[in-house]
Tab-separated table of C-alpha atoms and ligand atoms in Angstrom:
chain	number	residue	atom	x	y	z
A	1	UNK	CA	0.000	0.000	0.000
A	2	UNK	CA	1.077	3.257	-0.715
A	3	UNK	CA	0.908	6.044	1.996
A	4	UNK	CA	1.463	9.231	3.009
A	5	UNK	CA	3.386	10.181	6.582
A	6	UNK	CA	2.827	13.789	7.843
A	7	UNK	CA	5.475	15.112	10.052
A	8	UNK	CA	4.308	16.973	12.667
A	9	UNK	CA	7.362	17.313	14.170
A	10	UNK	CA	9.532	19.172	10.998
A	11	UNK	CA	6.419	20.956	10.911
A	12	UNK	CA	6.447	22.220	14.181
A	13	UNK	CA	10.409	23.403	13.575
A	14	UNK	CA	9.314	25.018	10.390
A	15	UNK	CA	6.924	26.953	12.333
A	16	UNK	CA	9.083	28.055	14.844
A	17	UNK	CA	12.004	28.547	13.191
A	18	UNK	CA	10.083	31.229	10.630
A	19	UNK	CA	8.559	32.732	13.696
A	20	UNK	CA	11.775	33.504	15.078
A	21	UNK	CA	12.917	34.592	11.544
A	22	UNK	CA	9.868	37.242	11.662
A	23	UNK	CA	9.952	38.326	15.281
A	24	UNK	CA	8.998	40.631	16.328
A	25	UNK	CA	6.179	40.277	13.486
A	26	UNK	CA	4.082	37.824	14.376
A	27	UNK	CA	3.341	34.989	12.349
A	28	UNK	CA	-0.010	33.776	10.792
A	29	UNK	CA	0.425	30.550	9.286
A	30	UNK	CA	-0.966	29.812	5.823
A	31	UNK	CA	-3.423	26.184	5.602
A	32	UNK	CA	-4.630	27.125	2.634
A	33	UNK	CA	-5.098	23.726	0.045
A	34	UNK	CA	-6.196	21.411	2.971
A	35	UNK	CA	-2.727	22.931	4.097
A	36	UNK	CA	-0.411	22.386	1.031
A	37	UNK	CA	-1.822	18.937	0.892
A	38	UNK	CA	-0.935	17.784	4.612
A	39	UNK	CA	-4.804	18.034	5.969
A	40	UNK	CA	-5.661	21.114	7.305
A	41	UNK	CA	-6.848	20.209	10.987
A	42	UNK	CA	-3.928	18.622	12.481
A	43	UNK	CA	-1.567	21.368	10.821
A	44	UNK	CA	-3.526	24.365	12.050
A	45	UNK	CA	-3.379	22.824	15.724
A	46	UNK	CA	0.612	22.191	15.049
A	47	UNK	CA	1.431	25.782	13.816
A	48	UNK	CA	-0.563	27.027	16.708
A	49	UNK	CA	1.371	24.423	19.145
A	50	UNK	CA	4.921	26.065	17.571
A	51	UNK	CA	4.200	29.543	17.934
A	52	UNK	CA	1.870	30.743	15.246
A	53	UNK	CA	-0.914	33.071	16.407
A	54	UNK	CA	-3.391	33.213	13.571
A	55	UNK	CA	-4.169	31.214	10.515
A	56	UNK	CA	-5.553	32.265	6.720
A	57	UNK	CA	-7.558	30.254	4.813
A	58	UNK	CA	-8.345	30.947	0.811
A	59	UNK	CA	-12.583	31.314	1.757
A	60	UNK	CA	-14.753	31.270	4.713
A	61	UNK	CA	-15.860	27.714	4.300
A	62	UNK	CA	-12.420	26.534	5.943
A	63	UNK	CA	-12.554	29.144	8.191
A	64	UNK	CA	-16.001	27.745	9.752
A	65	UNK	CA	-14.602	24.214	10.063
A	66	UNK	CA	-11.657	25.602	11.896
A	67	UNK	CA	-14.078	27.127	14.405
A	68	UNK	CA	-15.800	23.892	14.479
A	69	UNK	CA	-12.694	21.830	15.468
A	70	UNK	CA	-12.569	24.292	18.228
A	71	UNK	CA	-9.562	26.845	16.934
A	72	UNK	CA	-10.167	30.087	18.909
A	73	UNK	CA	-7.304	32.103	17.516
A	74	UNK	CA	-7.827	35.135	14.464
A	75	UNK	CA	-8.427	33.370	11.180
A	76	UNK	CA	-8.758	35.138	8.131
A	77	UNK	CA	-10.231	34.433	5.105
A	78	UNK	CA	-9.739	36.596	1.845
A	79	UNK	CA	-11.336	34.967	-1.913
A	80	UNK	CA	-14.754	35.478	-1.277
A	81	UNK	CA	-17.406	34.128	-3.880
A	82	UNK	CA	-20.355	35.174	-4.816
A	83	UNK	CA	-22.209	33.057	-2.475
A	84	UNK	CA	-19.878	33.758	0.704
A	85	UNK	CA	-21.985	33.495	3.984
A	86	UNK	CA	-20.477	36.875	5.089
A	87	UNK	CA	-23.186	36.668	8.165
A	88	UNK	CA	-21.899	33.133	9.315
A	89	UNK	CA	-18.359	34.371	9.101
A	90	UNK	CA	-18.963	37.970	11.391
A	91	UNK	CA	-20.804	35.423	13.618
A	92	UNK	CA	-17.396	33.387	13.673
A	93	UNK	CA	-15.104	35.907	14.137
A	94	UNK	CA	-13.231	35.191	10.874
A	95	UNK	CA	-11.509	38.330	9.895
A	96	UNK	CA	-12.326	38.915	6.177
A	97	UNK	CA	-10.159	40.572	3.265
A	98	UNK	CA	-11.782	43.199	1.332
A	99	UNK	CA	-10.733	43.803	-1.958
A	100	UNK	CA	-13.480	46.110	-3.838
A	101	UNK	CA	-16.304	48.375	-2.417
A	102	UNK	CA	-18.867	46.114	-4.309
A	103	UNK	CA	-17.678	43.784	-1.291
A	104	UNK	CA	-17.517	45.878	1.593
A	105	UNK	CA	-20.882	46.480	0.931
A	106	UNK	CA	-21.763	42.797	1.053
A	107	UNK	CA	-20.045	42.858	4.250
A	108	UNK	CA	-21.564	45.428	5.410
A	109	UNK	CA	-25.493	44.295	4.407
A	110	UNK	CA	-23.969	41.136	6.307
A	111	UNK	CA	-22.801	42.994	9.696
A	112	UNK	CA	-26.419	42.772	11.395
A	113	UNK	CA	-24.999	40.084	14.403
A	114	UNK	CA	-22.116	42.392	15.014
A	115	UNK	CA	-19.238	44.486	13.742
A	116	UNK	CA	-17.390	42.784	10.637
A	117	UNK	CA	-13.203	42.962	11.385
A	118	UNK	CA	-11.705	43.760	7.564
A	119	UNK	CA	-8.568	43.717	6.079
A	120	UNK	CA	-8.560	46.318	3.512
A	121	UNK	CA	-6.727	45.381	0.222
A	122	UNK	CA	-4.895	47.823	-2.177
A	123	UNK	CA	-3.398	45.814	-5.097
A	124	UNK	CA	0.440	46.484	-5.545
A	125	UNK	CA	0.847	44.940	-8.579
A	126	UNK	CA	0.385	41.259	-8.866
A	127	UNK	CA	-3.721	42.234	-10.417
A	128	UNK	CA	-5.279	39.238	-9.023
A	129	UNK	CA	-7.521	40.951	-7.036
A	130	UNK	CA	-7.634	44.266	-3.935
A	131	UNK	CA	-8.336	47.758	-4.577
A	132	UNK	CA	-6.080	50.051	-7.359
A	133	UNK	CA	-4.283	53.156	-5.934
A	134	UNK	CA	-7.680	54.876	-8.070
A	135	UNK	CA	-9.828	53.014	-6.020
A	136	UNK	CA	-8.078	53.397	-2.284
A	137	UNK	CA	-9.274	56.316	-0.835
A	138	UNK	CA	-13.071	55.754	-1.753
A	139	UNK	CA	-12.760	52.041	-0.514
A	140	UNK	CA	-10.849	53.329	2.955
A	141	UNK	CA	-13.829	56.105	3.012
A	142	UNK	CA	-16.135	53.679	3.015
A	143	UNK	CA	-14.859	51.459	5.540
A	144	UNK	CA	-14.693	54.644	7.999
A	145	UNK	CA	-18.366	55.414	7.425
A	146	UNK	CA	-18.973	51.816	8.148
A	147	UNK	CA	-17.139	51.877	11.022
A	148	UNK	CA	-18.779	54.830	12.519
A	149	UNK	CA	-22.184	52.982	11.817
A	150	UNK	CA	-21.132	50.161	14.156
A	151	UNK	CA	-20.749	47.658	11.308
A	152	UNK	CA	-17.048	47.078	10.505
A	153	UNK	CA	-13.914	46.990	12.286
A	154	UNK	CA	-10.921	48.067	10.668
A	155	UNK	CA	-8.675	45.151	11.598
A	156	UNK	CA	-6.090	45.679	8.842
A	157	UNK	CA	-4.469	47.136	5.595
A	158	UNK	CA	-2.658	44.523	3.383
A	159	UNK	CA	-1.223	43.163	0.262
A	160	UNK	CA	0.586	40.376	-1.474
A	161	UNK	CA	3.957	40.361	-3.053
A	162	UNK	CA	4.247	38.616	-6.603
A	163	UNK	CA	7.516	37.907	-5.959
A	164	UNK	CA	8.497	38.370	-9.410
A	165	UNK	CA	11.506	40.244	-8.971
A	166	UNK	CA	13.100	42.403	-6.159
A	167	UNK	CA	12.657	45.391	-8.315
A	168	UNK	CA	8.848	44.465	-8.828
A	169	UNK	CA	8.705	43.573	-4.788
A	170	UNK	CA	10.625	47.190	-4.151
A	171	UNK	CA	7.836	49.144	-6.195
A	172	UNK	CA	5.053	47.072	-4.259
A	173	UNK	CA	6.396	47.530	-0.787
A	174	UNK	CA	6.532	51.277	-2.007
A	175	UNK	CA	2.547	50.878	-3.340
A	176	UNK	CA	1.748	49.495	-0.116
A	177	UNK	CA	3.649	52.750	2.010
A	178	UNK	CA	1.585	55.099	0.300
A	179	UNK	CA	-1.319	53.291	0.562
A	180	UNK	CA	-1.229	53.014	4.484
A	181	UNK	CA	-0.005	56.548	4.678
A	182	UNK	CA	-3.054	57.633	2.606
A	183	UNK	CA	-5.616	55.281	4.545
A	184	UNK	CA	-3.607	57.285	7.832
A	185	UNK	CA	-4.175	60.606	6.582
A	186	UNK	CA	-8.276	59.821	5.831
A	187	UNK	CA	-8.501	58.482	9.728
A	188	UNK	CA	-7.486	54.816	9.921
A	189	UNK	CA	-5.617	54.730	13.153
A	190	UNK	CA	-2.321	53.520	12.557
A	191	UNK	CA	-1.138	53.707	16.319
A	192	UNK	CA	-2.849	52.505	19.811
A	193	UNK	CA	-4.520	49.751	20.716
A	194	UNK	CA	-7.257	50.107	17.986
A	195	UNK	CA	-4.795	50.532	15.100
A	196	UNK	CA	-4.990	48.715	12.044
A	197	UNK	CA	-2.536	45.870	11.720
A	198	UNK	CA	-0.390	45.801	8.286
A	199	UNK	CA	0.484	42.647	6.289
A	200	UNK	CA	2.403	42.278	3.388
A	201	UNK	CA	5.043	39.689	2.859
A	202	UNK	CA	4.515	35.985	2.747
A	203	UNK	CA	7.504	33.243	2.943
A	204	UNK	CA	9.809	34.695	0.763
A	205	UNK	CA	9.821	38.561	1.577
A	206	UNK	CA	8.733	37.267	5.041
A	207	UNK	CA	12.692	35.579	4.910
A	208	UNK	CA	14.766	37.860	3.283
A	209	UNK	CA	12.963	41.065	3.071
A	210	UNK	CA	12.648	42.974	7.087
A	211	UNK	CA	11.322	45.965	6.212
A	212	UNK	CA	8.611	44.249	4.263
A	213	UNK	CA	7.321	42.222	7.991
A	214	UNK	CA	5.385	44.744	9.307
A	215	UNK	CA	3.094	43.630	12.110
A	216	UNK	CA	2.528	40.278	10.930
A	217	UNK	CA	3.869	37.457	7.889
A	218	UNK	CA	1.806	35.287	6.440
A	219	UNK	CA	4.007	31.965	5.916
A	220	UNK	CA	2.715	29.100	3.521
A	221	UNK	CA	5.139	27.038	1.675
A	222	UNK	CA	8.238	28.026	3.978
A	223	UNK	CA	6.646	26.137	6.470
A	224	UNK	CA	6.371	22.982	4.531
A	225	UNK	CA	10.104	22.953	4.098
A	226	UNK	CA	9.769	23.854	0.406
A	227	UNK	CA	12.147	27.087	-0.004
A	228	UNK	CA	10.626	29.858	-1.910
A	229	UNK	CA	13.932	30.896	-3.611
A	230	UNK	CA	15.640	29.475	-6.469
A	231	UNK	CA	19.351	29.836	-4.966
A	232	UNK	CA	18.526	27.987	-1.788
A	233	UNK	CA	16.648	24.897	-0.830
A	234	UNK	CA	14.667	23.728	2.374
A	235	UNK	CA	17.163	22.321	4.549
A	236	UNK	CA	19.744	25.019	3.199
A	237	UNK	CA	17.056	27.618	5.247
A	238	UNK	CA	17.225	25.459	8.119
A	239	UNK	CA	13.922	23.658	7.212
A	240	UNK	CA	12.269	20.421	7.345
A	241	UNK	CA	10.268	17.973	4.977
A	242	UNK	CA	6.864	17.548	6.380
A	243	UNK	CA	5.496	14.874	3.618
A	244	UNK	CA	6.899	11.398	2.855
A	245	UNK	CA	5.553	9.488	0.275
A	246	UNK	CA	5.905	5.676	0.161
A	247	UNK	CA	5.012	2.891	-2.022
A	248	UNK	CA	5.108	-0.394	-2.541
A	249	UNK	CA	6.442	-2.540	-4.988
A	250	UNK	CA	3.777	-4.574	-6.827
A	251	UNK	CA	5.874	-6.421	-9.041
A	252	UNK	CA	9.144	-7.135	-9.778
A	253	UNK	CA	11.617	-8.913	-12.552
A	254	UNK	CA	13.787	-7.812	-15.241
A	255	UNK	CA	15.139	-5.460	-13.510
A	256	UNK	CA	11.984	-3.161	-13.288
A	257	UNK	CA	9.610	-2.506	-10.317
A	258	UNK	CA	6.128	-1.271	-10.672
A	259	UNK	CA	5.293	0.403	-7.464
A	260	UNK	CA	1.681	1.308	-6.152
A	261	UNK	CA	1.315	4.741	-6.838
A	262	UNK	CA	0.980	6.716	-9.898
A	263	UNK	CA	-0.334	10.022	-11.596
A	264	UNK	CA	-3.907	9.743	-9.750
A	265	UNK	CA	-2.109	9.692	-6.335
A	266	UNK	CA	-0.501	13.223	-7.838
A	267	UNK	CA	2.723	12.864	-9.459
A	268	UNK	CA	3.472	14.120	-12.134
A	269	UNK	CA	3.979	12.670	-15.390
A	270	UNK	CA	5.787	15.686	-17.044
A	271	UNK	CA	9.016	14.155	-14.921
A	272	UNK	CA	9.044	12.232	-17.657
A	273	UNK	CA	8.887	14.575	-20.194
A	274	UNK	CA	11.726	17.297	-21.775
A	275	UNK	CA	12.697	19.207	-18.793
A	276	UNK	CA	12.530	15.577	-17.032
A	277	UNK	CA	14.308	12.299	-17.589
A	278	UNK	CA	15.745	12.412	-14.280
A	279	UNK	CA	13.358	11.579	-11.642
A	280	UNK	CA	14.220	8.832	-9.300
A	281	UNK	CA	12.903	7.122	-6.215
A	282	UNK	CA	14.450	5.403	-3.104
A	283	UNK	CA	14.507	1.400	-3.354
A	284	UNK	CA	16.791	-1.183	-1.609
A	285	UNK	CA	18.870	1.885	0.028
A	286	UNK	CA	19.889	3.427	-3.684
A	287	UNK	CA	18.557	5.597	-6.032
A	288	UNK	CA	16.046	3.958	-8.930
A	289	UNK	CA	15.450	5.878	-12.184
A	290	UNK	CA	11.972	6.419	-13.240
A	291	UNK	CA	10.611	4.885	-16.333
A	292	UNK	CA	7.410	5.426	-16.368
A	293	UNK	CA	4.216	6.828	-14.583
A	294	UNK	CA	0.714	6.015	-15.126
A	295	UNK	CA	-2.202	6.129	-13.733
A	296	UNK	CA	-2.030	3.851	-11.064
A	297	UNK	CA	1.130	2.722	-11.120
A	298	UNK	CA	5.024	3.989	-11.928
A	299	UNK	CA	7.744	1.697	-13.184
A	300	UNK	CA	11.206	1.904	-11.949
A	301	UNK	CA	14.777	0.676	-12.635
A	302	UNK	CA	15.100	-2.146	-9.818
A	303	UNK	CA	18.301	-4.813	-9.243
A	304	UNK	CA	17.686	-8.833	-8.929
A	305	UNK	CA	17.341	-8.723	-4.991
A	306	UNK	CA	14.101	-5.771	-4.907
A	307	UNK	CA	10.836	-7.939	-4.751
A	308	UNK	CA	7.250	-7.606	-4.387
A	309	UNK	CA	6.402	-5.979	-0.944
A	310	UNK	CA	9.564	-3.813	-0.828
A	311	UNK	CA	8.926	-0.195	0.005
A	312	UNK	CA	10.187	2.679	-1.921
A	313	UNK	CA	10.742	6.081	-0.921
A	314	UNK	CA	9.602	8.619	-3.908
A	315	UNK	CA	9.858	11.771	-1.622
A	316	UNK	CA	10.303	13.129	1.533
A	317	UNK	CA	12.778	14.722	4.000
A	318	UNK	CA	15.833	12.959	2.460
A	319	UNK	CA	17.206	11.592	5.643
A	320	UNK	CA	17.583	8.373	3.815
A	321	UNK	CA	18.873	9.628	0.804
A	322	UNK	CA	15.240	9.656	-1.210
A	323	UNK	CA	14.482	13.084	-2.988
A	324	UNK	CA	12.982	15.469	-1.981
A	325	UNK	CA	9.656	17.369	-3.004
A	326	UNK	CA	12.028	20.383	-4.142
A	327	UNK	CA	13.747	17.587	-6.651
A	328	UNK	CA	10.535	16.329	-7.864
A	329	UNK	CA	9.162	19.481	-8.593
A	330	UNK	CA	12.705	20.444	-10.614
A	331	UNK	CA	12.000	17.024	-12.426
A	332	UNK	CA	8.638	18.547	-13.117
A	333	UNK	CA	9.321	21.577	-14.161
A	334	UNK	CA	6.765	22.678	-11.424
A	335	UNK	CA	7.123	24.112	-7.890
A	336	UNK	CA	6.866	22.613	-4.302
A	337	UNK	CA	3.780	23.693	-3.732
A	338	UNK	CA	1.811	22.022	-6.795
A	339	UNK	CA	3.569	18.497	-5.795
A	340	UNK	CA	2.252	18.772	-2.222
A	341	UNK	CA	-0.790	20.053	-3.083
A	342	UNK	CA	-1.393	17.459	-5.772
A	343	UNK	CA	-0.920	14.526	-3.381
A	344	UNK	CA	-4.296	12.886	-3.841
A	345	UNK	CA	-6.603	12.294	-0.910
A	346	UNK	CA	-6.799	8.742	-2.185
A	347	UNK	CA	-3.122	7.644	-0.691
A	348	UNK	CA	-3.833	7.091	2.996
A	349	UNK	CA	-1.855	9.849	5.300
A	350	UNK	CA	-0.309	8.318	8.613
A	351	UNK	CA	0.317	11.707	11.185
A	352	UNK	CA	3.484	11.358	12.810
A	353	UNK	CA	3.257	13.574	16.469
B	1	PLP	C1	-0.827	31.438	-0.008
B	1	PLP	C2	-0.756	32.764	0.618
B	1	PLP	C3	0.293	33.081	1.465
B	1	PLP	C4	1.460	32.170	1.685
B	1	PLP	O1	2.280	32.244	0.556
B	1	PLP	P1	3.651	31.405	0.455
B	1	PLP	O2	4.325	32.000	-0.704
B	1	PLP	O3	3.231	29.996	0.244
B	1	PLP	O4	4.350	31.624	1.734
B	1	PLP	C5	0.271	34.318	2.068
B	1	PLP	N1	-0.725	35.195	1.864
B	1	PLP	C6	-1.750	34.924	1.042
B	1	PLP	C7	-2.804	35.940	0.857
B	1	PLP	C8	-1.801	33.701	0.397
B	1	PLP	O5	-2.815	33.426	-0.412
């Protein structure tokens, strides 16, 4: 049987070892993707256990069954759909991102069991969605009036980094300056107890960039041990695999091995393809080349001793030599966070404490 072992443990020093990166931001740990693949329940209780103290979420759904599994700490939830229960979320305390007036005023309508917190959003370049520097001071106005009416809170100004380039991430951490000092000057307290809290980087401005930290980080694929730099891997940031992936062999003889999982169970076949034709596994204590991946199944190179009911490694921390998910994703011409994400609910997933 194939299966999937979550690390709680490399996790857990993930966690703390970004949060001690960010200090004295704070750090609010990303479980978006059923957490990067990993489940999100048992992650979100982990990141709190190492030091986290708030969690985002892509949409309020996940947000709500957080609550329900009993997490108390500030979530906060920022793609909204059409059909977001705005009301059920206020009732929640899930802090909500606001990118547009159009859904303030949702918000707003929503805000009848209490005051809504926000997160205002002013896009600094990466266009997927927040307020343009046009937009800003009508979409801060608003929030004020709807703050003096009882209905919002104004929990926090933010943005998100493309990380394209660090020219493109000095021109939005400039966007964002004059953003806040705009929202400032039309009465968003920026000081005191009340003030608005400011976000901006996630992992990789949240590691290399201080003066983009702010009050808080918001740390995703860092925490997996996937490094979100090209010059510098996981462990070379002092981070941990959290996923190991394990299969067994089916069937063995001519010196090929077809092992139990396969492009279903989420890897990817492209490691076969151009930028590929260098993947490899972990069986009998060496490296195996990959042949082939199919549906259900992937065929290795194998010697005359591997047999059926040996387990291979195909990825994980690397502590006994197997790749890691930073080599499969090279081999795939993909990143870290589509091979984790991609690991189908269909392998079973054994949580190590
Ligand atoms: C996914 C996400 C993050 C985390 O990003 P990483 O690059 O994985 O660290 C942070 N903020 C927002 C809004 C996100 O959607």
């Amino acid at each position: 049987m194939s299966e999937l072992r979550i690390h709680l443990s490399a996790f857990r020093h993930n966690v703390a070892t970004l949060a001690a990166i960010a200090a004295p931001a704070r750090t609010m740990l990303a479980v978006k993707a059923d957490a990067y693949g990993h489940g999100m329940l048992p992650i979100a209780r982990a990141a709190l256990d190492a030091g986290a103290d708030s969690l985002a979420v892509l949409e309020v759904p996940a947000a709500l069954a957080l609550r329900e599994s009993g997490i108390r700490v500030p979530l906060f939830a920022w793609l909204h759909g059409a059909d977001t229960d705005f009301g059920a979320a206020i009732a929640h305390e899930v802090d909500l991102g606001v990118s547009s007036r159009a859904e303030l005023q949702r918000i707003v309508a929503a805000a009848d069991v209490g005051a809504a917190a926000v997160h205002l959003k002013i896009d600094t370049g990466l266009h997927r969605n927040g307020a343009s520097a046009e937009e800003w001071p009508a979409l801060v106005t608003d929030a004020l009036a709807a703050r003096d009416a009882g209905r919002v809170r104004i929990a926090g100004l933010w943005s998100h980094l493309a990380d394209a380039s660090p020219a493109a991430d000095a021109a939005a951490l400039a966007e964002f300056e004059r953003a806040i000092s705009v929202a400032g000057e039309l009465g968003v307290p920026l000081d005191g107890p009340d003030r608005a809290l400011l976000h901006l980087a996630a992992s990789s401005a949240g590691i290399r960039e201080p003066q983009a930290r702010f009050d808080l980080v918001r740390f995703g694929i860092a925490a997996y041990g996937v490094s979100p730099f090209d010059d510098v891997d996981g462990p070379g940031l002092g981070l941990r695999g959290t996923m190991t992936l394990r299969a067994e062999v089916l069937t063995a003889s001519d010196g090929v091995a077809v092992l139990d999982v396969g492009s279903a169970d989420g890897l990817p076949p492209s490691v076969l393809g151009a930028s590929g034709a260098g993947a490899e596994v972990l069986l009998g204590g060496r490296r195996a080349r990959v042949i082939g991946v199919d549906v259900d199944t992937m065929t290795v190179e194998a010697t005359s001793e591997t047999v059926a009911g040996d387990v291979a490694i195909v990825y994980g921390p690397g502590d006994a030599g197997e790749p890691s998910v930073e080599q499969w994703a090279a081999w795939a011409g993909t990143i870290g966070d589509e091979i984790l994400a991609r690991a189908s609910r269909r392998v079973p997933r054994v949580i190590e404490p």
